[in-house]
Amino acid sequence: FRTGAVNSASGSAYAEFGNTKVIVSVFGPRESKKAMMYSDIGRLNCNVSYTTFATPVRGQGSDHKEFSSMLHKALEGAIMLETFPKTTVDVFALVLESGGSDLPVVISCASLALADAGIMMYDLVAAVSVSCLGKNLVIDPILEEESYQDGSLMLTCMPSRYEVTQLIFTGEWSTPDINEL
Amino acid sequence: MGLPNASGDLSTEVEVDAFRRLFPLRFYEKHLSESIRPDARPLGRARDTTIALGAVASANGSALAKIGSTTMLAAIKMEVMTPSTETPDEGCVAIDFHMPPICSPIVRPGRPAEAAPVVSKQLSDTILSSGMISLKELCLVSGKAAWMAYLDIYCLDADGALFDTALLSAVAAFSHLEIPVVSLNDDGKIVLLSEEQEGMSEREPVNREKRKLTLCSIPFSLTCILHKNYILADPTAEEESIMETLVTIVLDSSSQLVSLYKPGGPVLAYTSAIQDCIAITRQRVKELQKILEEAISVMEVD
């Protein structure tokens, strides 16, 4: 983890978890565009994109559009939007190399970048993902493990307040496994 | 020049930062008359430059170049393709320059930056015309298979001198490039040999070991700003936005001129100004060559 990676942004962070490398910059608060209506609370705008060399086969990852909205939902609960009415905070993430478990790394890195930018938050957001491979639960899977998984869970929470901001389940799970979590 | 006296009085009362925002041109001119710039550089000196090779493990060749705060990451991926019928002996290089929204507050996610396609075209023209890479080296089986090199450059932080940093990172990535081993399949198709298969394969590999490209006449560049009688080398984004006349000069390692680019601007460039720029560029080329060689030798030690 490192902050201050990008000089021209209000706040930024770079994170490397094994092979997964992500850079996030935060710009703002800046003025909302005129097309957006007046709002008492601030807005959050997120965008996640991949480089062409992020995956072993050159080409765009197919999931990145939903990642933007997932990042938005994860951070929404943590930022105090009332402190910057009428303005927008932009969070941009760029995944340099994808080694599995991308979105949790992006979320953790984004909350660090927001802190670096001085945006008021209730707490830092941490995220982790777990994959189910047959009977085993694997935490923080790498790319190969992800391709074999039967189901996955991603959990984002605010540690100090013991609150969960987002929970995403995909795939097949059996009930005893869920209880184990 | 409306208010020279008034601003003289104001400048003693107003803080430096505010003066810099409100009257940027006068702020800079006060510095230029002392032959220095706000970040304490003399007019002809470029910012600190670093190159790191092999930044991206999954690409065949990669490099991260930084000039001051401007950061660019270049990565090359090789794929096999069939060459065109007019040039059966040559491979191909595709150069693409991206400015993702993280790099600067001006870039928005929906609309690509204005500067991106300009720099992209400049880069591909410079690299292809400088003769750094001989396309014939990229050939595998004449007429049937050749290498296609995809060079992607991402701007991670934009603080002026985008073209210089991009060219430096592209050159460094090419010097780090290793062409992977391939062999002919039974169908006559080229197949990438991964390292586990090498011991087991009975087929003759087309090229025995990973090899590097031979680069001749490597191009290096320097961007200068012309403002009245001053020439500023290696501008930052702030300097670029207030003083608009840029000149980019690309020289190759034998100090021959590869390209000269001056996209308009309010200041006209007389021959003497251009010759001064070329002299500054020549010095800079020597510095850059040294830095690149150091980076390569550090890699080889590993």
Short mmCIF file of C-alpha atoms in Angstrom, two decimals:
data_model
loop_
_atom_site.label_atom_id
_atom_site.label_comp_id
_atom_site.label_asym_id
_atom_site.label_seq_id
_atom_site.Cartn_x
_atom_site.Cartn_y
_atom_site.Cartn_z
CA PHE A 1 0.00 0.00 0.00
CA ARG A 2 1.24 3.43 -0.81
CA THR A 3 -0.43 6.86 -0.88
CA GLY A 4 0.48 9.87 -2.93
CA ALA A 5 1.17 7.87 -6.06
CA VAL A 6 -0.32 10.43 -8.46
CA ASN A 7 0.78 14.01 -8.01
CA SER A 8 -1.93 15.78 -9.95
CA ALA A 9 -4.82 14.23 -8.03
CA SER A 10 -6.27 15.44 -4.74
CA GLY A 11 -5.55 12.05 -3.24
CA SER A 12 -4.31 8.79 -4.58
CA ALA A 13 -3.17 5.35 -3.55
CA TYR A 14 -1.40 2.39 -5.09
CA ALA A 15 -1.87 -1.16 -3.84
CA GLU A 16 -0.16 -4.39 -4.72
CA PHE A 17 -1.58 -7.67 -3.42
CA GLY A 18 0.56 -10.43 -4.82
CA ASN A 19 0.08 -10.00 -8.57
CA THR A 20 -2.89 -7.68 -8.46
CA LYS A 21 -1.81 -4.05 -8.90
CA VAL A 22 -4.25 -1.17 -8.71
CA ILE A 23 -3.94 2.64 -8.79
CA VAL A 24 -6.80 4.82 -7.58
CA SER A 25 -7.03 8.63 -7.79
CA VAL A 26 -9.58 10.83 -6.19
CA PHE A 27 -10.47 14.25 -7.56
CA GLY A 28 -12.64 16.63 -5.67
CA PRO A 29 -14.76 17.83 -4.29
CA ARG A 30 -15.36 19.65 -7.52
CA GLU A 31 -18.38 21.31 -9.06
CA SER A 32 -21.14 19.11 -10.33
CA LYS A 33 -21.95 19.54 -13.99
CA LYS A 34 -24.77 21.90 -14.75
CA ALA A 35 -26.89 19.08 -16.06
CA MET A 36 -27.08 17.51 -12.63
CA MET A 37 -29.73 18.83 -10.36
CA TYR A 38 -29.11 20.65 -7.15
CA SER A 39 -28.62 18.31 -4.25
CA ASP A 40 -28.18 18.91 -0.55
CA ILE A 41 -25.65 16.21 -0.24
CA GLY A 42 -22.60 15.49 -2.33
CA ARG A 43 -22.34 12.96 -5.08
CA LEU A 44 -19.93 10.17 -5.66
CA ASN A 45 -18.82 9.20 -9.13
CA CYS A 46 -16.84 6.01 -9.67
CA ASN A 47 -15.13 4.48 -12.62
CA VAL A 48 -13.05 1.32 -12.83
CA SER A 49 -11.05 0.47 -15.91
CA TYR A 50 -8.51 -2.15 -16.91
CA THR A 51 -5.33 -1.76 -18.91
CA THR A 52 -5.01 -3.94 -21.98
CA PHE A 53 -2.16 -5.85 -20.41
CA ALA A 54 -3.98 -6.51 -17.16
CA THR A 55 -5.05 -9.97 -18.21
CA PRO A 56 -2.79 -12.62 -19.74
CA VAL A 57 -4.73 -12.54 -22.99
CA ARG A 58 -4.71 -9.05 -24.37
CA GLY A 59 -8.17 -7.58 -24.33
CA GLN A 60 -10.66 -5.91 -22.05
CA GLY A 61 -11.95 -7.65 -18.97
CA SER A 62 -15.63 -8.22 -19.30
CA ASP A 63 -16.61 -7.37 -15.75
CA HIS A 64 -15.41 -3.87 -15.41
CA LYS A 65 -18.69 -2.13 -16.00
CA GLU A 66 -20.36 -3.68 -13.01
CA PHE A 67 -17.29 -3.08 -10.92
CA SER A 68 -17.89 0.68 -11.15
CA SER A 69 -21.32 0.44 -9.64
CA MET A 70 -20.18 -2.08 -7.05
CA LEU A 71 -17.41 0.29 -5.99
CA HIS A 72 -19.97 3.05 -5.74
CA LYS A 73 -22.24 1.06 -3.46
CA ALA A 74 -19.39 -0.04 -1.27
CA LEU A 75 -18.10 3.48 -0.68
CA GLU A 76 -21.44 5.23 -0.40
CA GLY A 77 -22.07 4.04 3.09
CA ALA A 78 -18.74 5.22 4.37
CA ILE A 79 -18.41 8.74 3.03
CA MET A 80 -20.09 11.63 4.78
CA LEU A 81 -21.86 13.08 1.81
CA GLU A 82 -23.40 15.90 3.82
CA THR A 83 -20.05 17.60 4.20
CA PHE A 84 -19.84 18.57 0.54
CA PRO A 85 -23.22 19.61 -0.86
CA LYS A 86 -23.58 20.57 -4.50
CA THR A 87 -20.20 19.07 -5.41
CA THR A 88 -18.98 15.76 -6.76
CA VAL A 89 -16.16 13.55 -5.68
CA ASP A 90 -14.67 11.50 -8.51
CA VAL A 91 -12.98 8.20 -7.82
CA PHE A 92 -11.09 6.63 -10.72
CA ALA A 93 -9.46 3.24 -10.52
CA LEU A 94 -7.07 1.67 -12.98
CA VAL A 95 -6.18 -2.00 -12.66
CA LEU A 96 -2.64 -2.43 -13.91
CA GLU A 97 -2.41 -6.16 -13.45
CA SER A 98 -5.13 -8.59 -12.55
CA GLY A 99 -4.10 -11.51 -10.37
CA GLY A 100 -7.48 -12.49 -9.02
CA SER A 101 -9.64 -10.94 -6.35
CA ASP A 102 -9.61 -7.55 -8.12
CA LEU A 103 -12.59 -5.77 -6.71
CA PRO A 104 -11.69 -6.12 -3.03
CA VAL A 105 -8.26 -4.66 -3.76
CA VAL A 106 -9.85 -1.78 -5.66
CA ILE A 107 -12.23 -1.03 -2.81
CA SER A 108 -9.58 -1.05 -0.12
CA CYS A 109 -7.28 1.07 -2.25
CA ALA A 110 -10.10 3.51 -3.02
CA SER A 111 -10.85 4.10 0.63
CA LEU A 112 -7.17 4.79 1.24
CA ALA A 113 -7.13 7.29 -1.62
CA LEU A 114 -10.20 9.02 -0.22
CA ALA A 115 -8.46 9.35 3.10
CA ASP A 116 -5.39 10.74 1.35
CA ALA A 117 -7.60 13.36 -0.31
CA GLY A 118 -8.98 14.44 3.02
CA ILE A 119 -12.58 13.49 2.32
CA MET A 120 -14.50 12.95 5.52
CA MET A 121 -15.55 9.37 6.08
CA TYR A 122 -17.04 7.38 8.91
CA ASP A 123 -14.35 4.75 8.64
CA LEU A 124 -12.01 3.12 6.16
CA VAL A 125 -13.59 0.37 4.10
CA ALA A 126 -11.89 -2.99 3.82
CA ALA A 127 -12.95 -5.75 1.48
CA VAL A 128 -12.16 -9.39 1.06
CA SER A 129 -13.40 -12.13 -1.20
CA VAL A 130 -13.80 -15.81 -0.54
CA SER A 131 -14.20 -18.59 -3.10
CA CYS A 132 -15.84 -21.95 -2.66
CA LEU A 133 -14.05 -24.79 -4.42
CA GLY A 134 -15.97 -27.95 -3.77
CA LYS A 135 -15.81 -28.34 -0.05
CA ASN A 136 -12.99 -25.92 0.62
CA LEU A 137 -13.25 -22.24 1.32
CA VAL A 138 -10.38 -20.25 -0.07
CA ILE A 139 -9.80 -16.71 1.04
CA ASP A 140 -8.36 -14.08 -1.32
CA PRO A 141 -8.20 -16.32 -4.42
CA ILE A 142 -5.78 -15.85 -7.28
CA LEU A 143 -6.82 -15.96 -10.92
CA GLU A 144 -6.48 -19.72 -11.37
CA GLU A 145 -8.41 -20.43 -8.24
CA GLU A 146 -11.14 -18.06 -9.33
CA SER A 147 -11.64 -19.83 -12.61
CA TYR A 148 -12.30 -23.13 -10.84
CA GLN A 149 -14.62 -21.78 -8.23
CA ASP A 150 -18.20 -22.83 -7.75
CA GLY A 151 -19.26 -19.71 -5.95
CA SER A 152 -17.81 -16.58 -4.49
CA LEU A 153 -18.59 -14.11 -1.81
CA MET A 154 -17.34 -10.59 -1.44
CA LEU A 155 -17.63 -8.78 1.81
CA THR A 156 -16.88 -5.13 2.42
CA CYS A 157 -17.10 -3.68 5.86
CA MET A 158 -15.99 -0.91 8.15
CA PRO A 159 -13.86 -2.57 10.78
CA SER A 160 -14.06 -0.11 13.63
CA ARG A 161 -17.80 0.16 13.54
CA TYR A 162 -18.51 -3.51 12.87
CA GLU A 163 -20.80 -2.56 10.01
CA VAL A 164 -21.11 -4.25 6.68
CA THR A 165 -21.57 -1.95 3.71
CA GLN A 166 -21.91 -4.55 1.01
CA LEU A 167 -22.30 -8.29 0.57
CA ILE A 168 -22.27 -10.04 -2.80
CA PHE A 169 -22.91 -13.74 -3.37
CA THR A 170 -22.55 -15.45 -6.72
CA GLY A 171 -22.63 -19.04 -7.83
CA GLU A 172 -23.69 -22.17 -5.98
CA TRP A 173 -23.51 -22.38 -2.26
CA SER A 174 -24.86 -24.95 0.06
CA THR A 175 -26.40 -23.87 3.34
CA PRO A 176 -23.85 -25.38 5.72
CA ASP A 177 -21.09 -23.44 3.96
CA ILE A 178 -22.92 -20.20 4.44
CA ASN A 179 -23.28 -20.89 8.10
CA GLU A 180 -19.59 -21.50 8.34
CA LEU A 181 -18.90 -17.99 7.17
CA MET B 1 -0.16 45.81 -19.98
CA GLY B 2 -2.88 47.44 -17.90
CA LEU B 3 -1.74 47.59 -14.33
CA PRO B 4 1.97 47.17 -13.78
CA ASN B 5 2.05 49.49 -10.81
CA ALA B 6 -1.05 48.15 -9.20
CA SER B 7 0.18 44.59 -9.38
CA GLY B 8 3.51 45.73 -8.00
CA ASP B 9 1.74 47.03 -4.92
CA LEU B 10 -0.47 43.98 -4.71
CA SER B 11 2.39 41.56 -4.91
CA THR B 12 3.82 42.70 -1.65
CA GLU B 13 0.52 42.19 0.09
CA VAL B 14 -0.90 39.13 -1.57
CA GLU B 15 0.49 35.70 -0.69
CA VAL B 16 2.69 33.89 -3.16
CA ASP B 17 0.16 31.17 -3.85
CA ALA B 18 -2.65 33.55 -4.57
CA PHE B 19 -0.42 35.62 -6.81
CA ARG B 20 0.53 32.46 -8.68
CA ARG B 21 -3.11 31.62 -9.34
CA LEU B 22 -4.31 35.11 -10.20
CA PHE B 23 -1.45 36.35 -12.34
CA PRO B 24 0.38 33.26 -13.50
CA LEU B 25 2.15 34.91 -16.38
CA ARG B 26 3.61 37.70 -14.29
CA PHE B 27 4.61 35.22 -11.62
CA TYR B 28 6.63 33.31 -14.18
CA GLU B 29 8.10 36.38 -15.81
CA LYS B 30 9.47 37.56 -12.51
CA HIS B 31 11.27 34.26 -12.26
CA LEU B 32 12.41 34.19 -15.87
CA SER B 33 14.09 37.57 -15.58
CA GLU B 34 16.35 35.96 -12.98
CA SER B 35 16.92 32.95 -15.28
CA ILE B 36 15.30 30.53 -12.93
CA ARG B 37 11.94 28.78 -12.59
CA PRO B 38 9.63 28.36 -9.58
CA ASP B 39 10.89 24.85 -8.90
CA ALA B 40 14.48 26.18 -8.76
CA ARG B 41 15.56 24.74 -12.09
CA PRO B 42 17.68 26.75 -14.49
CA LEU B 43 15.99 27.35 -17.82
CA GLY B 44 17.76 24.64 -19.77
CA ARG B 45 17.58 21.78 -17.32
CA ALA B 46 15.11 18.94 -17.41
CA ARG B 47 13.57 17.33 -14.35
CA ASP B 48 14.85 14.17 -12.67
CA THR B 49 14.34 11.18 -14.91
CA THR B 50 14.11 7.56 -13.86
CA ILE B 51 13.45 4.38 -15.82
CA ALA B 52 12.45 1.03 -14.36
CA LEU B 53 12.37 -1.96 -16.67
CA GLY B 54 10.15 -4.97 -16.30
CA ALA B 55 7.37 -3.29 -14.39
CA VAL B 56 4.64 -5.57 -15.72
CA ALA B 57 5.41 -9.24 -15.24
CA SER B 58 2.75 -10.54 -17.62
CA ALA B 59 3.95 -8.58 -20.67
CA ASN B 60 6.82 -9.54 -22.95
CA GLY B 61 8.53 -6.21 -22.42
CA SER B 62 7.66 -3.30 -20.20
CA ALA B 63 9.03 -0.16 -18.66
CA LEU B 64 7.98 2.61 -16.31
CA ALA B 65 9.44 6.05 -17.07
CA LYS B 66 9.20 9.13 -14.89
CA ILE B 67 10.26 12.65 -15.77
CA GLY B 68 9.58 14.73 -12.66
CA SER B 69 6.04 13.73 -11.75
CA THR B 70 4.93 12.68 -15.23
CA THR B 71 4.68 8.90 -15.15
CA MET B 72 4.12 6.54 -18.06
CA LEU B 73 3.87 2.77 -18.11
CA ALA B 74 4.60 1.04 -21.41
CA ALA B 75 3.97 -2.65 -22.06
CA ILE B 76 4.49 -4.77 -25.15
CA LYS B 77 2.62 -7.97 -25.89
CA MET B 78 3.52 -10.14 -28.83
CA GLU B 79 1.06 -12.15 -30.88
CA VAL B 80 1.51 -14.22 -33.98
CA MET B 81 -0.29 -13.15 -37.12
CA THR B 82 -0.08 -13.69 -40.86
CA PRO B 83 1.80 -10.92 -42.65
CA SER B 84 0.27 -9.07 -45.55
CA THR B 85 0.99 -10.23 -49.09
CA GLU B 86 2.88 -7.07 -50.01
CA THR B 87 5.39 -7.46 -47.20
CA PRO B 88 5.66 -11.17 -46.42
CA ASP B 89 8.90 -10.74 -44.57
CA GLU B 90 7.91 -8.09 -42.12
CA GLY B 91 6.13 -8.06 -38.80
CA CYS B 92 4.07 -5.20 -37.50
CA VAL B 93 4.02 -2.81 -34.56
CA ALA B 94 0.79 -1.26 -33.27
CA ILE B 95 1.23 1.69 -30.93
CA ASP B 96 -1.55 2.91 -28.68
CA PHE B 97 -1.44 5.71 -26.13
CA HIS B 98 -4.08 5.90 -23.40
CA MET B 99 -4.79 8.63 -20.91
CA PRO B 100 -6.97 7.09 -18.24
CA PRO B 101 -8.90 9.47 -15.99
CA ILE B 102 -6.57 8.90 -13.04
CA CYS B 103 -3.82 10.90 -14.62
CA SER B 104 -5.15 14.40 -14.40
CA PRO B 105 -8.22 16.35 -13.33
CA ILE B 106 -8.90 17.42 -16.90
CA VAL B 107 -9.64 13.94 -18.21
CA ARG B 108 -13.17 12.60 -17.79
CA PRO B 109 -14.13 8.95 -18.14
CA GLY B 110 -16.58 9.31 -20.98
CA ARG B 111 -14.52 11.49 -23.28
CA PRO B 112 -10.88 10.79 -24.11
CA ALA B 113 -8.41 13.61 -23.54
CA GLU B 114 -7.61 15.96 -26.39
CA ALA B 115 -3.93 15.31 -26.12
CA ALA B 116 -4.18 11.52 -26.35
CA PRO B 117 -4.64 10.93 -30.10
CA VAL B 118 -2.13 13.68 -30.90
CA VAL B 119 0.59 12.10 -28.81
CA SER B 120 -0.38 8.66 -30.08
CA LYS B 121 0.08 9.66 -33.70
CA GLN B 122 3.31 11.52 -32.97
CA LEU B 123 4.67 8.48 -31.19
CA SER B 124 3.88 6.01 -33.94
CA ASP B 125 5.32 8.32 -36.59
CA THR B 126 8.51 8.86 -34.63
CA ILE B 127 9.10 5.24 -33.73
CA LEU B 128 8.41 3.88 -37.18
CA SER B 129 10.33 6.52 -39.07
CA SER B 130 13.38 6.54 -36.83
CA GLY B 131 14.25 3.04 -37.93
CA MET B 132 14.81 1.85 -34.40
CA ILE B 133 13.19 -1.48 -35.10
CA SER B 134 13.73 -3.44 -38.23
CA LEU B 135 10.42 -5.07 -39.06
CA LYS B 136 12.19 -7.93 -40.79
CA GLU B 137 13.39 -9.10 -37.38
CA LEU B 138 9.82 -9.74 -36.43
CA CYS B 139 9.34 -12.34 -39.13
CA LEU B 140 8.96 -16.01 -38.22
CA VAL B 141 8.07 -18.01 -41.30
CA SER B 142 8.21 -15.98 -44.44
CA GLY B 143 4.77 -15.42 -45.87
CA LYS B 144 2.97 -17.39 -43.20
CA ALA B 145 3.69 -16.09 -39.74
CA ALA B 146 5.13 -12.99 -38.22
CA TRP B 147 5.04 -11.19 -34.92
CA MET B 148 2.62 -8.43 -34.16
CA ALA B 149 3.84 -6.26 -31.31
CA TYR B 150 1.16 -4.38 -29.42
CA LEU B 151 2.69 -1.47 -27.58
CA ASP B 152 0.34 0.11 -25.03
CA ILE B 153 1.38 3.18 -23.14
CA TYR B 154 -0.64 4.36 -20.17
CA CYS B 155 -0.23 7.76 -18.66
CA LEU B 156 -0.41 7.39 -14.89
CA ASP B 157 0.26 11.00 -13.98
CA ALA B 158 0.22 13.95 -16.36
CA ASP B 159 2.46 16.84 -15.42
CA GLY B 160 3.78 18.23 -18.69
CA ALA B 161 6.19 16.78 -21.29
CA LEU B 162 3.87 13.88 -22.13
CA PHE B 163 5.49 13.07 -25.45
CA ASP B 164 9.00 12.93 -24.00
CA THR B 165 8.06 10.55 -21.23
CA ALA B 166 5.98 8.39 -23.55
CA LEU B 167 8.80 8.06 -26.06
CA LEU B 168 11.27 7.24 -23.30
CA SER B 169 9.05 4.54 -21.85
CA ALA B 170 8.41 3.06 -25.32
CA VAL B 171 12.13 2.92 -26.09
CA ALA B 172 12.88 1.38 -22.71
CA ALA B 173 10.14 -1.22 -23.16
CA PHE B 174 11.57 -2.22 -26.54
CA SER B 175 15.01 -2.59 -25.09
CA HIS B 176 13.56 -4.88 -22.43
CA LEU B 177 11.51 -6.93 -24.90
CA GLU B 178 12.17 -10.63 -25.12
CA ILE B 179 10.63 -12.52 -27.98
CA PRO B 180 9.10 -15.75 -26.69
CA VAL B 181 9.93 -19.21 -28.02
CA VAL B 182 7.54 -20.74 -30.52
CA SER B 183 7.37 -23.92 -32.53
CA LEU B 184 5.44 -25.22 -35.47
CA ASN B 185 2.40 -27.30 -34.70
CA ASP B 186 1.33 -30.27 -36.81
CA ASP B 187 -1.23 -28.16 -38.59
CA GLY B 188 1.46 -25.78 -39.63
CA LYS B 189 0.37 -23.26 -37.05
CA ILE B 190 2.73 -21.52 -34.72
CA VAL B 191 2.30 -22.42 -31.10
CA LEU B 192 3.74 -20.62 -28.11
CA LEU B 193 6.00 -22.87 -26.09
CA SER B 194 5.60 -22.40 -22.40
CA GLU B 195 8.45 -23.33 -20.17
CA GLU B 196 7.07 -26.67 -19.00
CA GLN B 197 6.67 -27.95 -22.50
CA GLU B 198 10.19 -27.19 -23.59
CA GLY B 199 11.65 -30.40 -22.23
CA MET B 200 8.89 -32.56 -23.67
CA SER B 201 8.48 -31.16 -27.12
CA GLU B 202 9.83 -33.18 -30.00
CA ARG B 203 9.20 -30.57 -32.60
CA GLU B 204 11.96 -28.26 -33.61
CA PRO B 205 11.43 -24.79 -32.19
CA VAL B 206 11.51 -22.07 -34.78
CA ASN B 207 13.68 -19.92 -32.61
CA ARG B 208 15.75 -21.59 -29.98
CA GLU B 209 15.76 -19.19 -27.12
CA LYS B 210 14.21 -15.97 -26.14
CA ARG B 211 16.02 -13.25 -27.95
CA LYS B 212 16.07 -9.52 -27.74
CA LEU B 213 15.49 -7.10 -30.57
CA THR B 214 18.49 -5.24 -31.87
CA LEU B 215 17.80 -1.53 -31.70
CA CYS B 216 19.72 0.90 -33.82
CA SER B 217 19.47 4.68 -33.73
CA ILE B 218 17.31 5.02 -30.64
CA PRO B 219 15.31 8.27 -30.68
CA PHE B 220 15.20 10.61 -27.69
CA SER B 221 13.23 13.79 -27.45
CA LEU B 222 12.93 17.03 -25.58
CA THR B 223 10.06 19.49 -25.48
CA CYS B 224 10.82 23.17 -25.02
CA ILE B 225 8.63 26.20 -24.56
CA LEU B 226 9.36 29.45 -26.36
CA HIS B 227 8.26 32.55 -24.56
CA LYS B 228 9.50 35.97 -25.70
CA ASN B 229 13.23 35.47 -25.67
CA TYR B 230 13.35 32.61 -23.24
CA ILE B 231 13.58 28.94 -23.94
CA LEU B 232 12.36 26.65 -21.17
CA ALA B 233 13.25 22.99 -21.38
CA ASP B 234 10.93 20.25 -20.11
CA PRO B 235 7.82 22.20 -19.06
CA THR B 236 5.48 21.20 -16.28
CA ALA B 237 1.73 21.18 -16.84
CA GLU B 238 1.37 24.59 -15.25
CA GLU B 239 3.99 26.10 -17.55
CA GLU B 240 2.43 24.43 -20.58
CA SER B 241 -0.98 25.83 -19.83
CA ILE B 242 0.09 29.45 -19.58
CA MET B 243 2.77 29.61 -22.23
CA GLU B 244 1.50 27.95 -25.33
CA THR B 245 4.30 27.68 -27.81
CA LEU B 246 5.83 24.23 -27.67
CA VAL B 247 8.62 22.79 -29.76
CA THR B 248 9.43 19.10 -29.67
CA ILE B 249 12.70 17.88 -31.14
CA VAL B 250 13.58 14.24 -31.57
CA LEU B 251 17.21 13.30 -32.09
CA ASP B 252 18.59 9.82 -32.44
CA SER B 253 21.65 8.45 -30.70
CA SER B 254 23.99 9.72 -33.41
CA SER B 255 22.56 13.22 -32.95
CA GLN B 256 20.74 13.21 -36.25
CA LEU B 257 17.43 14.98 -36.40
CA VAL B 258 14.50 12.59 -36.57
CA SER B 259 11.65 15.00 -36.19
CA LEU B 260 10.80 18.58 -35.33
CA TYR B 261 7.32 19.44 -34.23
CA LYS B 262 6.02 22.91 -33.57
CA PRO B 263 2.23 23.04 -33.44
CA GLY B 264 1.55 26.75 -33.95
CA GLY B 265 1.51 29.03 -30.94
CA PRO B 266 1.74 32.77 -30.49
CA VAL B 267 5.53 32.94 -30.62
CA LEU B 268 7.24 32.60 -33.98
CA ALA B 269 10.34 30.44 -34.05
CA TYR B 270 13.35 31.97 -35.71
CA THR B 271 16.21 29.80 -36.85
CA SER B 272 18.38 30.87 -33.93
CA ALA B 273 15.75 29.77 -31.43
CA ILE B 274 15.45 26.39 -33.10
CA GLN B 275 19.20 25.94 -33.13
CA ASP B 276 19.34 26.70 -29.42
CA CYS B 277 16.65 24.13 -28.81
CA ILE B 278 18.57 21.56 -30.79
CA ALA B 279 21.71 22.25 -28.76
CA ILE B 280 19.84 21.76 -25.49
CA THR B 281 18.28 18.59 -26.89
CA ARG B 282 21.67 17.20 -27.83
CA GLN B 283 22.85 17.49 -24.24
CA ARG B 284 19.67 15.93 -22.99
CA VAL B 285 20.08 12.99 -25.37
CA LYS B 286 23.42 12.18 -23.77
CA GLU B 287 21.86 12.25 -20.31
CA LEU B 288 18.99 10.05 -21.40
CA GLN B 289 21.28 7.54 -23.06
CA LYS B 290 23.24 7.18 -19.86
CA ILE B 291 20.11 6.71 -17.79
CA LEU B 292 18.78 4.08 -20.19
CA GLU B 293 22.05 2.16 -20.21
CA GLU B 294 22.18 2.19 -16.43
CA ALA B 295 18.65 0.83 -16.23
CA ILE B 296 19.45 -1.94 -18.69
CA SER B 297 22.60 -2.95 -16.86
CA VAL B 298 20.72 -3.05 -13.55
CA MET B 299 18.24 -5.44 -15.13
CA GLU B 300 20.93 -7.69 -16.49
CA VAL B 301 22.62 -8.01 -13.14
CA ASP B 302 19.36 -9.45 -11.82
#
